């Protein structure tokens, strides 16, 4: 078996990245208006994107596709203006997720859930400016959204809550992955598409 | 599909820019629009940056789109300033939240739309190859750029079909709603993926040889001026704390 990525794999990768990203944005943009929901935004994102990701996994047979997807998602995040932290984190967590999936030979159900959860942690990159450059982002929030918004955002996001954000993303990813698996079974396996 | 995947964009209107210049402009606009505050010199830089997509769309002779964008941006900009400086209270906060998201997103989205509509896949690929980006990034990225409009079309078709069957939001089971829209979309994505791979293979994508390209890309006067403007905006951004007036 040829283990190098072919053009076909790369095209599929592109398609599923778009699907993943668009779906995530559909959830994230309306919720992003409300400052209180910012911490759970990542968790909701991973909850809904579990569905396309599980389908994507049925097309992944080679090492590297999950890593590339994480990097590309980070890049898209950057291009839409959310900061470029998603790219390095995408590299790290995409690679880790990819390794976990590879040990399951891209087939094991348990490993695909954990792999997806680890992969999803690239989302933490979008939170980095809010947590680690607190003063900067407070000033920038205050200047552009008004002081009230800034105080609200910062009030719901004390430093320790990043642990909750990460845990939320991880747990929601596992639930999302399970939903994805269930839907996959209901629609795609029965229809013989996968 | 035919138009989306055309090898070259013929009889094009407007300023011809190198794809690399467009990409750099997109990065400049999205980065500066989001990461910056609204004080001092940035008050001038931001409207200038938001004029870039306006000028580009105008040069494509898409007057309607350009007009809509200009009106939308101007209204949001004025409301944002009023809400920030003059009004106060809950309503001003709501207006501020809505308008500042608009003023941040709109220029980036318009530039992105311009990038997609004015660049053919071949041009994009050849520009990326000149930048020595690996094929593993080029192919998915060019698929991504081309696929945003397609997803929208597919989704609208599915939405219409679901409307005909009277499946809409606000029904008794919102989760079912998501299922009814998402699953057909994913099925069509898989299908498009297969077709696209077949089409790409016949064009020699993924062949072990170096592909040639008929597209002539390169930097011209208009590219240099656009890049200079972008660099100037970045420099002003980095210095904006020291410029007080």
Coordinates of C-alpha atoms in Angstrom, one line a residue:
Chain A
X1 CA 0.0 0.0 0.0
X2 CA 1.3 3.4 -0.9
X3 CA 1.5 5.5 2.2
X4 CA 2.2 8.8 0.6
X5 CA -0.6 11.3 0.3
X6 CA -2.1 11.3 -3.1
X7 CA -3.9 14.2 -4.9
X8 CA -7.2 12.5 -4.1
X9 CA -6.5 12.5 -0.4
X10 CA -5.5 16.1 -0.4
X11 CA -8.7 17.1 -2.3
X12 CA -10.8 15.2 0.2
X13 CA -8.9 16.9 3.0
X14 CA -9.7 20.3 1.5
X15 CA -13.4 19.5 1.1
X16 CA -13.8 18.3 4.7
X17 CA -11.8 21.2 6.1
X18 CA -14.3 23.6 4.5
X19 CA -17.2 21.6 5.8
X20 CA -15.6 21.5 9.2
X21 CA -14.9 25.1 9.2
X22 CA -18.2 26.4 7.8
X23 CA -20.2 24.3 10.2
X24 CA -18.1 25.5 13.1
X25 CA -18.6 29.1 12.1
X26 CA -22.3 28.7 11.8
X27 CA -22.4 27.8 15.5
X28 CA -19.7 30.2 16.5
X29 CA -20.7 33.5 14.9
X30 CA -24.1 34.0 16.4
X31 CA -22.8 32.9 19.8
X32 CA -19.8 35.1 19.6
X33 CA -22.0 38.2 19.9
X34 CA -22.7 37.4 23.6
X35 CA -19.6 37.8 25.7
X36 CA -20.7 35.3 28.4
X37 CA -20.7 32.5 25.9
X38 CA -17.2 33.0 24.7
X39 CA -15.7 30.4 27.0
X40 CA -18.1 27.7 25.8
X41 CA -17.7 28.6 22.2
X42 CA -14.9 26.2 21.6
X43 CA -16.8 23.4 23.2
X44 CA -19.9 24.0 21.1
X45 CA -17.7 24.1 18.0
X46 CA -16.3 20.7 18.7
X47 CA -19.7 19.3 19.6
X48 CA -21.2 20.0 16.2
X49 CA -18.1 19.4 14.1
X50 CA -17.8 15.8 15.4
X51 CA -20.3 14.8 12.7
X52 CA -18.2 15.8 9.7
X53 CA -15.0 14.8 11.4
X54 CA -16.2 11.2 11.9
X55 CA -17.1 11.0 8.3
X56 CA -13.7 12.5 7.4
X57 CA -12.0 9.7 9.4
X58 CA -13.6 7.1 7.2
X59 CA -11.7 8.6 4.3
X60 CA -8.4 9.0 6.2
X61 CA -6.1 6.0 5.8
X62 CA -2.8 7.8 5.8
X63 CA -0.7 9.5 8.3
X64 CA -0.7 13.3 8.0
X65 CA -4.2 14.2 6.9
X66 CA -5.5 15.0 10.4
X67 CA -2.4 17.1 11.1
X68 CA -2.8 19.0 7.9
X69 CA -6.5 19.6 8.7
X70 CA -5.6 21.1 12.1
X71 CA -3.0 23.3 10.5
X72 CA -5.3 24.5 7.7
X73 CA -8.1 25.2 10.2
X74 CA -5.7 27.3 12.2
X75 CA -4.7 29.1 9.0
X76 CA -8.3 29.8 8.1
X77 CA -8.9 31.1 11.6
X78 CA -6.0 33.4 11.1
X79 CA -7.2 34.6 7.7
X80 CA -10.7 35.3 9.1
X81 CA -9.0 37.4 11.8
X82 CA -8.9 35.3 14.9
X83 CA -5.2 35.3 15.3
X84 CA -2.6 32.9 14.1
X85 CA -2.1 30.9 17.3
X86 CA -4.2 28.1 15.8
X87 CA -1.4 27.2 13.3
X88 CA 1.3 26.1 15.8
X89 CA -1.2 24.6 18.1
X90 CA -2.8 22.9 15.1
X91 CA 0.6 21.4 14.3
X92 CA 1.1 20.1 17.8
X93 CA -2.4 18.8 18.6
X94 CA -3.1 17.7 15.0
X95 CA 0.1 15.6 15.1
X96 CA -0.8 14.1 18.5
X97 CA -4.3 13.3 17.4
X98 CA -2.9 11.8 14.2
X99 CA -0.6 9.6 16.2
X100 CA -3.4 8.4 18.4
X101 CA -5.5 7.6 15.4
X102 CA -2.6 5.8 13.7
X103 CA -2.2 3.5 16.6
X104 CA -5.8 2.5 16.1
X105 CA -5.0 2.1 12.4
X106 CA -7.7 4.7 11.7
X107 CA -10.3 2.1 12.5
X108 CA -10.6 1.7 16.3
X109 CA -13.7 3.4 17.5
X110 CA -12.3 4.3 21.0
X111 CA -9.1 5.8 19.5
X112 CA -11.0 7.8 17.0
X113 CA -13.0 9.5 19.7
X114 CA -9.8 10.3 21.8
X115 CA -8.0 11.3 18.6
X116 CA -10.7 13.7 17.7
X117 CA -10.7 15.1 21.2
X118 CA -7.0 15.7 21.1
X119 CA -7.2 17.1 17.6
X120 CA -9.9 19.6 18.7
X121 CA -7.6 21.1 21.3
X122 CA -6.1 23.3 18.5
X123 CA -9.1 25.5 19.3
X124 CA -7.4 26.5 22.4
X125 CA -5.2 28.6 20.2
X126 CA -8.0 31.1 19.7
X127 CA -8.2 31.6 23.4
X128 CA -4.5 32.3 23.9
X129 CA -4.7 36.1 23.3
X130 CA -7.6 36.3 25.8
X131 CA -5.7 34.5 28.6
X132 CA -2.1 35.2 28.1
X133 CA -2.2 38.8 26.9
X134 CA -5.0 39.8 29.3
X135 CA -4.1 43.5 29.5
X136 CA -3.7 43.8 25.7
X137 CA -6.9 42.2 24.9
X138 CA -8.8 44.1 27.6
X139 CA -7.6 47.3 26.2
X140 CA -8.4 46.3 22.6
X141 CA -11.8 45.0 23.7
X142 CA -12.5 48.2 25.6
X143 CA -11.5 50.4 22.7
X144 CA -13.5 48.7 20.2
X145 CA -16.5 47.2 22.0
X146 CA -16.7 49.6 24.9
X147 CA -15.6 49.2 28.5
X148 CA -18.7 47.3 29.5
X149 CA -18.1 44.5 27.0
X150 CA -14.4 44.3 28.0
X151 CA -15.3 44.0 31.7
X152 CA -17.9 41.4 31.0
X153 CA -15.6 39.3 28.9
X154 CA -12.8 39.5 31.4
X155 CA -15.1 38.8 34.3
X156 CA -16.2 35.5 32.9
X157 CA -12.7 34.6 32.0
X158 CA -10.4 34.5 35.0
X159 CA -7.0 32.7 34.5
X160 CA -8.0 29.4 36.0
X161 CA -11.0 29.0 33.7
X162 CA -8.7 28.0 30.8
X163 CA -8.7 24.6 32.5
X164 CA -12.4 24.5 32.2
X165 CA -12.2 25.7 28.6
X166 CA -9.8 22.9 27.7
X167 CA -11.9 20.3 29.6
X168 CA -15.0 21.6 28.0
X169 CA -13.5 21.2 24.5
X170 CA -12.2 17.8 25.3
X171 CA -15.5 16.4 26.8
X172 CA -17.7 18.0 24.1
X173 CA -15.4 16.6 21.5
X174 CA -16.0 13.1 22.8
X175 CA -19.7 13.6 23.0
X176 CA -19.7 15.2 19.5
X177 CA -17.7 12.3 18.2
X178 CA -20.2 9.9 19.6
X179 CA -23.1 11.8 18.0
X180 CA -21.1 11.7 14.8
X181 CA -20.5 8.0 15.0
X182 CA -24.2 7.4 15.6
X183 CA -25.3 9.5 12.7
X184 CA -22.7 7.9 10.5
X185 CA -24.1 4.5 11.4
X186 CA -27.7 5.6 10.8
X187 CA -27.2 7.2 7.4
X188 CA -23.9 6.2 5.8
X189 CA -23.1 2.7 6.8
X190 CA -26.6 1.5 6.1
X191 CA -26.6 3.2 2.7
X192 CA -23.3 1.7 1.9
X193 CA -21.6 5.0 1.3
X194 CA -18.8 4.4 3.8
Chain B
X1 CA -19.1 23.9 -11.4
X2 CA -17.9 24.8 -14.8
X3 CA -17.3 28.4 -13.9
X4 CA -15.8 27.7 -10.6
X5 CA -13.2 25.4 -11.9
X6 CA -12.3 27.3 -15.1
X7 CA -8.6 27.1 -15.7
X8 CA -8.2 30.8 -16.4
X9 CA -10.4 33.8 -16.0
X10 CA -10.8 35.4 -19.4
X11 CA -11.8 38.9 -20.3
X12 CA -11.4 40.1 -16.8
X13 CA -12.2 43.6 -15.8
X14 CA -10.3 45.7 -13.4
X15 CA -6.9 45.8 -11.9
X16 CA -4.9 42.6 -12.4
X17 CA -3.1 41.8 -9.2
X18 CA -0.8 38.9 -8.5
X19 CA -2.4 36.3 -6.2
X20 CA 0.4 36.8 -3.7
X21 CA -0.4 40.5 -3.5
X22 CA -4.1 39.7 -2.9
X23 CA -3.2 37.2 -0.2
X24 CA -0.9 39.7 1.5
X25 CA -3.7 42.3 1.4
X26 CA -6.2 39.8 2.9
X27 CA -3.7 39.1 5.8
X28 CA -3.1 42.8 6.3
X29 CA -6.8 43.7 6.4
X30 CA -7.9 40.8 8.7
X31 CA -5.0 41.2 11.1
X32 CA -5.2 44.9 11.5
X33 CA -9.0 45.1 11.6
X34 CA -9.2 42.6 14.4
X35 CA -6.2 43.1 16.6
X36 CA -6.3 46.8 16.9
X37 CA -8.0 49.4 18.9
X38 CA -9.8 52.4 17.7
X39 CA -7.7 55.2 19.0
X40 CA -5.2 57.6 17.5
X41 CA -3.9 57.0 14.0
X42 CA -5.8 53.8 13.6
X43 CA -8.9 55.8 13.3
X44 CA -7.5 56.8 9.9
X45 CA -5.8 53.6 9.0
X46 CA -8.9 51.5 9.4
X47 CA -11.2 53.4 7.0
X48 CA -8.3 53.4 4.5
X49 CA -8.0 49.7 4.8
X50 CA -11.7 49.2 4.4
X51 CA -11.5 51.3 1.2
X52 CA -9.2 48.7 -0.4
X53 CA -11.9 46.0 -1.0
X54 CA -14.2 48.8 -2.2
X55 CA -11.8 49.9 -4.8
X56 CA -11.1 46.4 -5.9
X57 CA -14.7 45.5 -6.3
X58 CA -15.4 48.7 -8.1
X59 CA -12.6 48.0 -10.5
X60 CA -14.3 44.7 -11.3
X61 CA -17.3 46.7 -12.4
X62 CA -19.5 45.1 -9.7
X63 CA -21.1 48.4 -8.8
X64 CA -24.0 47.0 -7.0
X65 CA -21.9 44.9 -4.6
X66 CA -19.5 47.8 -4.1
X67 CA -22.3 50.2 -3.3
X68 CA -23.9 47.8 -0.8
X69 CA -20.6 47.3 0.9
X70 CA -19.9 51.0 1.1
X71 CA -23.3 51.9 2.5
X72 CA -23.2 49.1 5.0
X73 CA -19.7 49.9 6.2
X74 CA -20.4 53.7 6.4
X75 CA -23.6 53.2 8.4
X76 CA -21.9 50.7 10.8
X77 CA -18.9 52.9 11.2
X78 CA -20.9 56.0 12.1
X79 CA -23.1 54.0 14.5
X80 CA -20.1 52.5 16.1
X81 CA -18.5 55.8 16.7
X82 CA -21.7 57.2 18.1
X83 CA -22.3 54.3 20.4
X84 CA -18.7 54.4 21.6
X85 CA -18.4 58.1 22.2
X86 CA -21.8 59.7 22.6
X87 CA -24.5 57.2 23.7
X88 CA -24.4 55.0 26.7
X89 CA -26.5 52.3 28.3
X90 CA -27.7 48.9 27.2
X91 CA -29.0 49.9 23.8
X92 CA -25.7 51.5 22.8
X93 CA -23.9 48.4 24.0
X94 CA -26.0 46.2 21.7
X95 CA -25.5 48.6 18.8
X96 CA -21.8 48.6 19.5
X97 CA -21.6 44.8 19.6
X98 CA -23.4 44.4 16.3
X99 CA -21.7 47.3 14.4
X100 CA -18.2 46.6 15.6
X101 CA -18.5 43.0 14.5
X102 CA -19.7 44.3 11.1
X103 CA -16.9 46.8 10.7
X104 CA -14.4 44.2 11.6
X105 CA -15.7 41.4 9.5
X106 CA -17.0 43.1 6.4
X107 CA -13.7 44.3 4.9
X108 CA -12.0 41.0 5.4
X109 CA -15.0 39.1 4.0
X110 CA -15.1 41.4 0.9
X111 CA -11.4 41.0 0.3
X112 CA -11.7 37.3 0.7
X113 CA -14.6 37.2 -1.8
X114 CA -12.6 39.3 -4.2
X115 CA -9.6 37.0 -3.9
X116 CA -11.8 34.0 -4.6
X117 CA -13.8 35.5 -7.5
X118 CA -10.8 37.1 -9.3
X119 CA -8.2 34.3 -8.9
X120 CA -8.4 31.1 -11.0
X121 CA -7.2 27.9 -9.5
X122 CA -4.3 27.7 -11.8
X123 CA -3.1 31.2 -10.9
X124 CA -3.5 30.4 -7.3
X125 CA -1.5 27.2 -7.6
X126 CA 1.3 28.8 -9.6
X127 CA 1.6 31.6 -7.1
X128 CA 1.8 29.2 -4.3
X129 CA 4.4 27.2 -6.2
X130 CA 6.5 30.3 -6.7
X131 CA 6.4 30.8 -2.9
X132 CA 7.7 27.2 -2.6
X133 CA 4.8 26.0 -0.5
X134 CA 4.6 22.2 -0.3
X135 CA 2.0 20.5 -2.5
X136 CA 0.4 19.1 0.7
X137 CA -0.7 22.6 1.6
X138 CA -1.3 23.9 -1.9
X139 CA -3.9 21.3 -3.0
X140 CA -6.1 21.4 0.0
X141 CA -5.9 25.2 0.2
X142 CA -6.9 25.7 -3.4
X143 CA -9.8 23.3 -2.9
X144 CA -10.8 25.2 0.2
X145 CA -10.8 28.6 -1.6
X146 CA -12.8 27.3 -4.5
X147 CA -15.2 25.3 -2.3
X148 CA -16.7 28.0 -0.1
X149 CA -19.1 29.2 -2.8
X150 CA -20.0 25.6 -3.7
X151 CA -20.9 24.8 -0.1
X152 CA -23.2 27.8 -0.1
X153 CA -24.9 26.7 -3.3
X154 CA -25.3 23.1 -2.1
X155 CA -26.7 24.3 1.2
X156 CA -29.2 26.6 -0.5
X157 CA -30.4 23.7 -2.7
X158 CA -30.9 21.5 0.4
X159 CA -32.6 24.3 2.3
X160 CA -35.1 24.7 -0.6
X161 CA -35.7 20.9 -0.7
X162 CA -36.4 20.9 3.0
X163 CA -38.7 23.8 2.8
X164 CA -40.8 21.9 0.2
X165 CA -41.1 19.1 2.7
X166 CA -42.0 21.6 5.4
X167 CA -39.0 20.9 7.5
X168 CA -37.9 24.2 9.0
X169 CA -36.3 25.7 12.1
X170 CA -38.5 26.1 15.1
X171 CA -39.9 22.6 14.7
X172 CA -40.4 20.3 17.5
X173 CA -36.9 18.7 17.4
X174 CA -34.0 21.1 16.6
X175 CA -31.5 18.2 16.6
X176 CA -33.5 16.5 13.8
X177 CA -33.3 19.8 12.0
X178 CA -29.6 19.8 12.0
X179 CA -29.5 16.2 10.9
X180 CA -31.8 16.8 8.0
X181 CA -29.6 19.6 6.7
X182 CA -26.2 18.3 7.5
X183 CA -26.4 14.7 6.3
X184 CA -27.5 15.7 2.7
X185 CA -24.7 18.3 2.7
X186 CA -22.1 15.7 3.7
X187 CA -23.4 13.2 1.1
X188 CA -23.0 15.9 -1.6
X189 CA -19.5 16.8 -0.3
X190 CA -18.4 13.2 -0.7
X191 CA -19.8 13.1 -4.2
X192 CA -18.2 16.4 -5.2
X193 CA -14.9 15.1 -3.7
X194 CA -14.9 12.1 -5.9
X195 CA -15.8 14.0 -9.0
X196 CA -13.2 16.7 -8.2
X197 CA -10.5 14.1 -7.7
X198 CA -11.3 12.4 -11.0
X199 CA -11.2 15.8 -12.8
X200 CA -7.9 16.8 -11.1
X201 CA -6.3 13.4 -12.0
X202 CA -7.1 13.9 -15.6
X203 CA -5.4 17.3 -15.4
X204 CA -2.3 15.6 -14.1
X205 CA -2.5 16.8 -10.5
X206 CA -0.6 14.4 -8.3
X207 CA 1.5 13.1 -11.2
X208 CA 5.1 12.6 -10.3
X209 CA 6.3 15.2 -12.8
X210 CA 6.5 18.9 -12.5
X211 CA 3.3 20.6 -13.8
X212 CA 3.5 23.5 -16.2
X213 CA 1.2 26.4 -16.1
X214 CA 0.0 28.8 -18.8
X215 CA -0.8 31.5 -16.3
X216 CA 1.5 34.5 -16.3
X217 CA 1.8 35.8 -12.8
X218 CA 4.3 38.4 -11.6
X219 CA 4.6 41.6 -9.8
X220 CA 3.8 44.8 -11.6
X221 CA 3.4 48.5 -10.7
X222 CA -0.1 48.0 -9.2
X223 CA 1.3 45.1 -7.0
X224 CA 4.1 47.2 -5.7
X225 CA 1.8 50.1 -4.8
X226 CA -0.7 47.8 -3.0
X227 CA 2.2 46.2 -1.1
X228 CA 3.6 49.6 -0.1
X229 CA 0.1 50.6 1.2
X230 CA -0.1 47.4 3.3
X231 CA 3.3 47.9 4.7
X232 CA 2.6 51.5 5.5
X233 CA -0.5 50.4 7.5
X234 CA 1.5 47.8 9.4
X235 CA 4.2 50.3 10.3
X236 CA 1.5 52.8 11.4
X237 CA 0.0 50.1 13.5
X238 CA 3.2 49.2 15.2
X239 CA 4.0 52.9 15.9
X240 CA 0.4 54.0 16.7
X241 CA 1.2 54.3 20.4
X242 CA 3.8 56.9 19.8
X243 CA 1.8 59.0 17.4
X244 CA -0.3 61.3 19.3
X245 CA -2.3 64.2 17.9

